[in-house]
Amino acid sequence: MSSLPVPVATIGLLLASNIFMTFAWYGHLKFKGSALWLVILVSWGIAFFEYCLQVPANRIGHGYFSAAELKTIQEVLTLAVFAVFSIFYLGEPMRLNHLIGFALIAAGAWFVFQKW
């Protein structure tokens, strides 16, 4: 990873971690017939791999990015990953109100990166 620029390594790891976490948090919704204790255990197992990516991402990125910027990147990636997941895995439509809400969150993220 050290040969990659810090922003590329950080954002790449955060993106991968968000994919794992989205499955940990929402993947079980397709398995409502499974026992709750089982989906909790599976979700925790998936979340372990998320942490194995998230922690290094924040460690690598901090200093280049502030903690607030790291959190903002993570949240924007979370929404992007969730939108794709919701459409293609859960089969739920992305409605105009969702897109507008996500766009407003992205606009808020823009402010975090301004140097005032």
Short mmCIF file of C-alpha atoms in Angstrom, two decimals:
data_model
loop_
_atom_site.label_atom_id
_atom_site.label_comp_id
_atom_site.label_asym_id
_atom_site.label_seq_id
_atom_site.Cartn_x
_atom_site.Cartn_y
_atom_site.Cartn_z
CA MET A 1 0.00 0.00 0.00
CA SER A 2 2.87 2.38 0.67
CA SER A 3 3.48 2.83 -3.06
CA LEU A 4 -0.04 4.17 -3.60
CA PRO A 5 -0.74 7.85 -3.00
CA VAL A 6 -2.37 8.40 0.40
CA PRO A 7 -5.73 9.55 -1.03
CA VAL A 8 -5.94 6.52 -3.36
CA ALA A 9 -5.06 4.03 -0.60
CA THR A 10 -7.38 5.70 1.90
CA ILE A 11 -10.38 6.01 -0.39
CA GLY A 12 -9.85 2.52 -1.84
CA LEU A 13 -9.77 0.94 1.60
CA LEU A 14 -12.78 2.97 2.74
CA LEU A 15 -14.71 1.91 -0.35
CA ALA A 16 -13.91 -1.76 0.24
CA SER A 17 -14.77 -1.48 3.94
CA ASN A 18 -18.11 0.10 3.09
CA ILE A 19 -18.99 -2.76 0.78
CA PHE A 20 -18.41 -5.24 3.63
CA MET A 21 -20.30 -3.09 6.12
CA THR A 22 -23.29 -2.61 3.84
CA PHE A 23 -23.60 -6.39 3.54
CA ALA A 24 -23.16 -6.76 7.30
CA TRP A 25 -25.88 -4.22 8.07
CA TYR A 26 -28.37 -4.85 5.28
CA GLY A 27 -27.54 -8.14 3.56
CA HIS A 28 -29.64 -10.13 6.02
CA LEU A 29 -32.80 -8.37 4.83
CA LYS A 30 -33.05 -10.96 2.06
CA PHE A 31 -33.04 -13.73 4.68
CA LYS A 32 -35.87 -12.77 6.99
CA GLY A 33 -36.68 -16.44 7.53
CA SER A 34 -33.28 -17.04 9.17
CA ALA A 35 -32.95 -16.92 12.93
CA LEU A 36 -32.05 -13.50 14.26
CA TRP A 37 -29.13 -14.86 16.31
CA LEU A 38 -27.69 -16.42 13.14
CA VAL A 39 -27.86 -13.25 11.06
CA ILE A 40 -26.32 -11.31 13.95
CA LEU A 41 -23.37 -13.73 14.06
CA VAL A 42 -22.94 -13.64 10.29
CA SER A 43 -23.16 -9.84 10.32
CA TRP A 44 -20.48 -9.64 13.01
CA GLY A 45 -18.29 -11.95 10.98
CA ILE A 46 -18.64 -9.75 7.93
CA ALA A 47 -18.06 -6.63 10.03
CA PHE A 48 -14.71 -8.04 11.20
CA PHE A 49 -13.40 -7.75 7.63
CA GLU A 50 -14.83 -4.24 7.41
CA TYR A 51 -12.77 -3.26 10.44
CA CYS A 52 -9.66 -4.85 8.91
CA LEU A 53 -10.01 -2.31 6.08
CA GLN A 54 -11.53 0.69 7.90
CA VAL A 55 -8.90 0.95 10.63
CA PRO A 56 -5.92 0.96 8.23
CA ALA A 57 -7.73 3.40 5.95
CA ASN A 58 -8.14 5.88 8.78
CA ARG A 59 -4.59 5.28 10.02
CA ILE A 60 -3.12 5.82 6.53
CA GLY A 61 -5.35 8.79 5.72
CA HIS A 62 -5.10 10.73 8.97
CA GLY A 63 -2.63 13.53 8.60
CA TYR A 64 -3.30 13.91 4.91
CA PHE A 65 -7.00 14.23 5.74
CA SER A 66 -8.41 15.57 8.99
CA ALA A 67 -10.62 13.27 11.07
CA ALA A 68 -13.67 15.26 9.92
CA GLU A 69 -12.63 14.81 6.29
CA LEU A 70 -12.08 11.07 6.78
CA LYS A 71 -15.53 10.71 8.31
CA THR A 72 -17.07 12.73 5.50
CA ILE A 73 -15.40 10.58 2.83
CA GLN A 74 -16.63 7.49 4.63
CA GLU A 75 -20.22 8.77 4.78
CA VAL A 76 -20.34 9.80 1.13
CA LEU A 77 -18.95 6.39 0.14
CA THR A 78 -21.50 4.74 2.42
CA LEU A 79 -24.34 6.44 0.58
CA ALA A 80 -22.93 5.60 -2.84
CA VAL A 81 -22.35 1.94 -1.92
CA PHE A 82 -25.76 1.73 -0.28
CA ALA A 83 -27.51 3.19 -3.35
CA VAL A 84 -25.94 0.55 -5.61
CA PHE A 85 -26.61 -2.20 -3.05
CA SER A 86 -30.22 -1.15 -2.59
CA ILE A 87 -30.91 -1.19 -6.31
CA PHE A 88 -29.01 -4.32 -7.35
CA TYR A 89 -29.08 -6.54 -4.23
CA LEU A 90 -32.34 -5.60 -2.54
CA GLY A 91 -34.14 -4.69 -5.77
CA GLU A 92 -35.46 -1.44 -4.32
CA PRO A 93 -35.91 1.59 -6.54
CA MET A 94 -33.92 4.77 -6.08
CA ARG A 95 -36.54 7.51 -5.97
CA LEU A 96 -36.16 11.18 -6.69
CA ASN A 97 -36.45 12.10 -3.01
CA HIS A 98 -33.57 9.71 -2.24
CA LEU A 99 -31.41 11.28 -4.93
CA ILE A 100 -32.18 14.79 -3.73
CA GLY A 101 -31.41 13.85 -0.13
CA PHE A 102 -28.13 12.20 -1.11
CA ALA A 103 -27.22 15.24 -3.23
CA LEU A 104 -27.81 17.53 -0.26
CA ILE A 105 -25.56 15.35 1.88
CA ALA A 106 -22.89 15.51 -0.85
CA ALA A 107 -23.27 19.30 -0.89
CA GLY A 108 -22.70 19.32 2.86
CA ALA A 109 -19.59 17.20 2.34
CA TRP A 110 -18.26 19.84 -0.05
CA PHE A 111 -18.27 22.36 2.81
CA VAL A 112 -16.17 20.05 5.00
CA PHE A 113 -13.35 20.17 2.44
CA GLN A 114 -13.33 23.95 2.09
CA LYS A 115 -10.40 25.74 3.73
CA TRP A 116 -12.00 28.82 5.26
#
